[in-house]
Amino acid sequence: DVKVTQSSRYLVKRTGEKVFLECVQDMDHENMFWYRQDPGLGLRLIYFSYDVKMKEKGDIPEGYSVSREKKERFSLILESASTNQTSMYLCASSSGTGGEKLFFGSGTQLSVL
Amino acid sequence: GIQVEQSPPDLILQEGANSTLRCNFSDSVNNLQWFHQNPWGQLINLFYIPSGTKQNGRLSATTVATERYSLLYISSSQTTDSGVYFCAVEGPTDYKLSFGAGTTVTVRA
């Protein structure tokens, strides 16, 4: 079965801290994505990657960066966490062959105090 | 970018009832998917359906690409169908899925 694993289910950080959210997929997928989900706003794309060491900005990249050093791992970095980054963060992957299904991890609920 | 509208925003059903969820989109699409987010937050892919009709158990979906809408049918609803249903589309010049705001379904026993 397809598996996308996010390292933490819940995370509490302080304002100004550097935060790393990790995501690993075991399906040899080319594409990986980071979304955030907020009540009333649905899912919004932060960054995505179509290959190792490659990244593209999504709709709301400000305040975030990403890293993809290995095909199976895609990290989201909050350089200096702020309270408005309190959210549910969802990682996803797809195969990259075109018209492929998107598979999600179980999410990380981040609270920035 | 492509706009996605889902209706209704909320739906309350009695167990055993049937329902239809709608997704309208503003441009042609080469990828359309339906997802279910359970009460614990896990998003599950239900259908990949840029056109045509598919069925999976009590769920089925139809996309009429020329008229820019998709429908998700839930038959004989069960309490486990509760959650949020999202439609997501990818336009011909996009490289990502854009999500609608979702329909929150509550099935009462």
mmCIF file of C-alpha atoms in Angstrom:
data_model
loop_
_atom_site.group_PDB
_atom_site.id
_atom_site.type_symbol
_atom_site.label_atom_id
_atom_site.label_comp_id
_atom_site.label_asym_id
_atom_site.label_seq_id
_atom_site.Cartn_x
_atom_site.Cartn_y
_atom_site.Cartn_z
ATOM 1 C CA ASP A 1 0.000 0.000 0.000
ATOM 2 C CA VAL A 2 0.971 3.575 -0.648
ATOM 3 C CA LYS A 3 2.510 5.284 2.365
ATOM 4 C CA VAL A 4 3.316 8.926 3.049
ATOM 5 C CA THR A 5 4.690 9.455 6.530
ATOM 6 C CA GLN A 6 4.926 12.760 8.356
ATOM 7 C CA SER A 7 7.322 12.814 11.278
ATOM 8 C CA SER A 8 5.048 14.431 13.867
ATOM 9 C CA ARG A 9 1.291 14.450 14.407
ATOM 10 C CA TYR A 10 1.358 17.405 16.813
ATOM 11 C CA LEU A 11 4.054 20.023 17.279
ATOM 12 C CA VAL A 12 4.242 23.068 19.551
ATOM 13 C CA LYS A 13 6.884 25.712 18.879
ATOM 14 C CA ARG A 14 7.655 29.233 20.046
ATOM 15 C CA THR A 15 7.664 32.359 17.909
ATOM 16 C CA GLY A 16 11.013 32.837 16.180
ATOM 17 C CA GLU A 17 12.055 29.189 16.323
ATOM 18 C CA LYS A 18 13.257 27.366 13.220
ATOM 19 C CA VAL A 19 10.904 24.497 12.499
ATOM 20 C CA PHE A 20 11.449 21.422 10.330
ATOM 21 C CA LEU A 21 8.552 19.298 9.114
ATOM 22 C CA GLU A 22 9.619 16.030 7.540
ATOM 23 C CA CYS A 23 7.807 13.887 5.004
ATOM 24 C CA VAL A 24 8.844 10.517 3.592
ATOM 25 C CA GLN A 25 7.155 8.469 0.879
ATOM 26 C CA ASP A 26 7.900 4.860 0.055
ATOM 27 C CA MET A 27 6.395 4.688 -3.445
ATOM 28 C CA ASP A 28 9.314 6.021 -5.503
ATOM 29 C CA HIS A 29 7.149 8.987 -6.493
ATOM 30 C CA GLU A 30 8.658 11.844 -8.472
ATOM 31 C CA ASN A 31 6.339 14.574 -7.179
ATOM 32 C CA MET A 32 5.975 15.798 -3.614
ATOM 33 C CA PHE A 33 3.882 18.620 -2.214
ATOM 34 C CA TRP A 34 3.357 20.623 0.975
ATOM 35 C CA TYR A 35 -0.084 22.059 1.710
ATOM 36 C CA ARG A 36 -1.480 23.889 4.688
ATOM 37 C CA GLN A 37 -5.112 23.594 5.724
ATOM 38 C CA ASP A 38 -6.963 26.271 7.643
ATOM 39 C CA PRO A 39 -10.656 26.435 8.577
ATOM 40 C CA GLY A 40 -12.661 28.151 5.860
ATOM 41 C CA LEU A 41 -9.679 28.357 3.503
ATOM 42 C CA GLY A 42 -9.364 24.759 2.372
ATOM 43 C CA LEU A 43 -6.005 23.403 1.239
ATOM 44 C CA ARG A 44 -3.406 25.808 -0.094
ATOM 45 C CA LEU A 45 -0.191 24.766 -1.799
ATOM 46 C CA ILE A 46 3.019 26.048 -0.221
ATOM 47 C CA TYR A 47 5.771 24.379 -2.293
ATOM 48 C CA PHE A 48 6.168 21.391 -4.546
ATOM 49 C CA SER A 49 8.979 19.405 -6.085
ATOM 50 C CA TYR A 50 9.154 17.369 -9.293
ATOM 51 C CA ASP A 51 12.612 15.974 -8.801
ATOM 52 C CA VAL A 52 15.462 15.722 -6.362
ATOM 53 C CA LYS A 53 16.960 19.139 -5.544
ATOM 54 C CA MET A 54 14.194 20.814 -7.521
ATOM 55 C CA LYS A 55 11.513 23.043 -5.986
ATOM 56 C CA GLU A 56 8.738 25.303 -7.154
ATOM 57 C CA LYS A 57 6.715 27.885 -5.264
ATOM 58 C CA GLY A 58 3.063 27.224 -4.754
ATOM 59 C CA ASP A 59 0.382 29.746 -3.896
ATOM 60 C CA ILE A 60 1.621 30.792 -0.439
ATOM 61 C CA PRO A 61 5.415 30.282 -0.193
ATOM 62 C CA GLU A 62 6.184 33.336 1.950
ATOM 63 C CA GLY A 63 7.805 32.445 5.245
ATOM 64 C CA TYR A 64 8.625 28.882 4.122
ATOM 65 C CA SER A 65 11.416 27.044 2.368
ATOM 66 C CA VAL A 66 11.838 23.400 1.345
ATOM 67 C CA SER A 67 14.538 20.844 0.814
ATOM 68 C CA ARG A 68 14.587 17.705 -1.292
ATOM 69 C CA GLU A 69 17.980 16.045 -1.090
ATOM 70 C CA LYS A 70 16.639 12.531 -1.651
ATOM 71 C CA LYS A 71 13.764 11.355 -3.793
ATOM 72 C CA GLU A 72 11.781 9.925 -0.909
ATOM 73 C CA ARG A 73 12.092 12.861 1.488
ATOM 74 C CA PHE A 74 10.658 16.382 1.274
ATOM 75 C CA SER A 75 11.172 18.795 4.148
ATOM 76 C CA LEU A 76 9.292 21.989 4.910
ATOM 77 C CA ILE A 77 11.215 24.640 6.845
ATOM 78 C CA LEU A 78 9.834 27.580 8.753
ATOM 79 C CA GLU A 79 12.894 29.825 9.123
ATOM 80 C CA SER A 80 11.383 31.906 11.928
ATOM 81 C CA ALA A 81 8.015 30.614 13.048
ATOM 82 C CA SER A 82 5.201 33.097 13.555
ATOM 83 C CA THR A 83 1.774 32.712 15.126
ATOM 84 C CA ASN A 84 0.063 33.017 11.734
ATOM 85 C CA GLN A 85 1.809 29.808 10.712
ATOM 86 C CA THR A 86 -0.237 27.854 13.216
ATOM 87 C CA SER A 87 -1.997 25.373 10.952
ATOM 88 C CA MET A 88 -2.419 21.785 9.801
ATOM 89 C CA TYR A 89 0.390 20.888 7.381
ATOM 90 C CA LEU A 90 -0.177 18.111 4.878
ATOM 91 C CA CYS A 91 2.414 16.407 2.733
ATOM 92 C CA ALA A 92 1.444 14.586 -0.454
ATOM 93 C CA SER A 93 3.069 12.688 -3.289
ATOM 94 C CA SER A 94 2.222 11.463 -6.789
ATOM 95 C CA SER A 95 4.001 9.337 -9.337
ATOM 96 C CA GLY A 96 4.779 12.006 -11.924
ATOM 97 C CA THR A 97 3.682 10.048 -14.952
ATOM 98 C CA GLY A 98 0.778 12.389 -15.697
ATOM 99 C CA GLY A 99 -2.815 12.181 -14.533
ATOM 100 C CA GLU A 100 -1.795 10.419 -11.376
ATOM 101 C CA LYS A 101 -3.542 10.193 -8.035
ATOM 102 C CA LEU A 102 -2.345 12.283 -5.106
ATOM 103 C CA PHE A 103 -1.640 10.515 -1.803
ATOM 104 C CA PHE A 104 -1.525 12.349 1.521
ATOM 105 C CA GLY A 105 0.196 11.859 4.827
ATOM 106 C CA SER A 106 -1.780 12.072 8.056
ATOM 107 C CA GLY A 107 -0.813 15.700 8.697
ATOM 108 C CA THR A 108 1.084 17.691 11.319
ATOM 109 C CA GLN A 109 -0.875 20.092 13.508
ATOM 110 C CA LEU A 110 1.595 22.888 14.276
ATOM 111 C CA SER A 111 0.925 25.416 17.009
ATOM 112 C CA VAL A 112 3.198 28.447 17.248
ATOM 113 C CA LEU A 113 2.926 30.239 20.590
ATOM 114 C CA GLY B 1 -5.551 30.120 -11.789
ATOM 115 C CA ILE B 2 -8.433 27.751 -12.134
ATOM 116 C CA GLN B 3 -11.332 28.314 -9.727
ATOM 117 C CA VAL B 4 -13.107 25.470 -7.973
ATOM 118 C CA GLU B 5 -16.493 25.794 -6.276
ATOM 119 C CA GLN B 6 -18.143 23.063 -4.249
ATOM 120 C CA SER B 7 -21.740 22.833 -3.133
ATOM 121 C CA PRO B 8 -23.381 22.548 -0.756
ATOM 122 C CA PRO B 9 -20.920 23.687 1.924
ATOM 123 C CA ASP B 10 -22.639 21.529 4.535
ATOM 124 C CA LEU B 11 -24.864 18.482 4.341
ATOM 125 C CA ILE B 12 -26.625 16.595 7.123
ATOM 126 C CA LEU B 13 -27.943 13.148 6.267
ATOM 127 C CA GLN B 14 -29.845 10.431 8.017
ATOM 128 C CA GLU B 15 -28.157 7.069 7.804
ATOM 129 C CA GLY B 16 -29.318 5.259 4.674
ATOM 130 C CA ALA B 17 -30.016 8.408 2.671
ATOM 131 C CA ASN B 18 -28.520 9.208 -0.717
ATOM 132 C CA SER B 19 -26.829 12.482 -1.613
ATOM 133 C CA THR B 20 -25.084 14.363 -4.408
ATOM 134 C CA LEU B 21 -22.125 16.702 -4.031
ATOM 135 C CA ARG B 22 -21.197 19.089 -6.807
ATOM 136 C CA CYS B 23 -17.909 20.572 -8.015
ATOM 137 C CA ASN B 24 -17.826 23.365 -10.605
ATOM 138 C CA PHE B 25 -14.594 24.532 -12.192
ATOM 139 C CA SER B 26 -13.722 27.532 -14.318
ATOM 140 C CA ASP B 27 -11.542 26.039 -17.061
ATOM 141 C CA SER B 28 -10.843 22.805 -18.877
ATOM 142 C CA VAL B 29 -9.074 20.233 -16.742
ATOM 143 C CA ASN B 30 -6.697 17.369 -17.364
ATOM 144 C CA ASN B 31 -6.891 16.065 -13.814
ATOM 145 C CA LEU B 32 -9.800 15.978 -11.356
ATOM 146 C CA GLN B 33 -9.826 14.078 -8.087
ATOM 147 C CA TRP B 34 -12.233 13.606 -5.206
ATOM 148 C CA PHE B 35 -10.962 13.181 -1.640
ATOM 149 C CA HIS B 36 -12.538 12.334 1.694
ATOM 150 C CA GLN B 37 -11.049 13.775 4.882
ATOM 151 C CA ASN B 38 -12.117 11.756 7.899
ATOM 152 C CA PRO B 39 -12.710 13.315 11.333
ATOM 153 C CA TRP B 40 -9.095 12.522 12.276
ATOM 154 C CA GLY B 41 -7.774 14.599 9.378
ATOM 155 C CA GLN B 42 -6.588 11.863 7.038
ATOM 156 C CA LEU B 43 -7.246 12.629 3.373
ATOM 157 C CA ILE B 44 -8.102 9.608 1.257
ATOM 158 C CA ASN B 45 -8.188 9.657 -2.522
ATOM 159 C CA LEU B 46 -11.620 8.470 -3.704
ATOM 160 C CA PHE B 47 -11.501 8.966 -7.460
ATOM 161 C CA TYR B 48 -9.273 10.166 -10.244
ATOM 162 C CA ILE B 49 -11.905 11.263 -12.784
ATOM 163 C CA PRO B 50 -11.102 13.994 -15.339
ATOM 164 C CA SER B 51 -14.038 12.723 -17.440
ATOM 165 C CA GLY B 52 -16.636 9.974 -17.475
ATOM 166 C CA THR B 53 -18.132 7.920 -14.673
ATOM 167 C CA LYS B 54 -16.595 5.653 -12.057
ATOM 168 C CA GLN B 55 -18.009 3.622 -9.204
ATOM 169 C CA ASN B 56 -16.451 2.268 -6.042
ATOM 170 C CA GLY B 57 -18.901 0.509 -3.763
ATOM 171 C CA ARG B 58 -21.522 2.959 -2.528
ATOM 172 C CA LEU B 59 -19.675 5.896 -4.047
ATOM 173 C CA SER B 60 -19.714 6.958 -7.645
ATOM 174 C CA ALA B 61 -18.557 10.036 -9.532
ATOM 175 C CA THR B 62 -19.312 11.635 -12.867
ATOM 176 C CA THR B 63 -17.382 14.408 -14.584
ATOM 177 C CA VAL B 64 -18.831 16.301 -17.543
ATOM 178 C CA ALA B 65 -15.710 18.086 -18.689
ATOM 179 C CA THR B 66 -17.400 20.017 -21.490
ATOM 180 C CA GLU B 67 -19.790 21.589 -18.977
ATOM 181 C CA ARG B 68 -17.114 22.011 -16.287
ATOM 182 C CA TYR B 69 -18.617 20.119 -13.402
ATOM 183 C CA SER B 70 -18.263 16.908 -11.484
ATOM 184 C CA LEU B 71 -20.691 15.111 -9.176
ATOM 185 C CA LEU B 72 -19.996 12.746 -6.315
ATOM 186 C CA TYR B 73 -22.830 10.413 -5.331
ATOM 187 C CA ILE B 74 -23.096 8.779 -1.935
ATOM 188 C CA SER B 75 -25.711 6.041 -1.724
ATOM 189 C CA SER B 76 -27.065 4.389 1.424
ATOM 190 C CA SER B 77 -24.939 6.683 3.574
ATOM 191 C CA GLN B 78 -23.294 5.379 6.729
ATOM 192 C CA THR B 79 -21.905 7.226 9.753
ATOM 193 C CA THR B 80 -18.403 6.409 8.512
ATOM 194 C CA ASP B 81 -19.084 8.587 5.455
ATOM 195 C CA SER B 82 -18.970 11.660 7.691
ATOM 196 C CA GLY B 83 -16.169 14.105 7.034
ATOM 197 C CA VAL B 84 -15.180 16.665 4.455
ATOM 198 C CA TYR B 85 -15.239 15.905 0.734
ATOM 199 C CA PHE B 86 -12.857 17.849 -1.475
ATOM 200 C CA CYS B 87 -12.749 18.239 -5.202
ATOM 201 C CA ALA B 88 -9.364 19.147 -6.706
ATOM 202 C CA VAL B 89 -8.553 20.041 -10.303
ATOM 203 C CA GLU B 90 -5.531 20.685 -12.473
ATOM 204 C CA GLY B 91 -5.884 22.960 -15.475
ATOM 205 C CA PRO B 92 -4.102 22.442 -18.816
ATOM 206 C CA THR B 93 -1.360 24.940 -17.987
ATOM 207 C CA ASP B 94 -1.062 24.049 -14.300
ATOM 208 C CA TYR B 95 1.313 21.608 -12.673
ATOM 209 C CA LYS B 96 -0.617 21.261 -9.453
ATOM 210 C CA LEU B 97 -4.049 20.517 -8.083
ATOM 211 C CA SER B 98 -6.226 23.363 -6.842
ATOM 212 C CA PHE B 99 -8.703 22.405 -4.118
ATOM 213 C CA GLY B 100 -12.250 23.526 -3.542
ATOM 214 C CA ALA B 101 -13.378 24.612 -0.068
ATOM 215 C CA GLY B 102 -15.008 21.251 0.558
ATOM 216 C CA THR B 103 -18.432 19.904 1.543
ATOM 217 C CA THR B 104 -18.822 18.875 5.185
ATOM 218 C CA VAL B 105 -21.027 15.794 5.425
ATOM 219 C CA THR B 106 -22.543 14.634 8.705
ATOM 220 C CA VAL B 107 -24.360 11.312 8.697
ATOM 221 C CA ARG B 108 -26.583 10.727 11.723
ATOM 222 C CA ALA B 109 -27.495 7.286 12.997
#
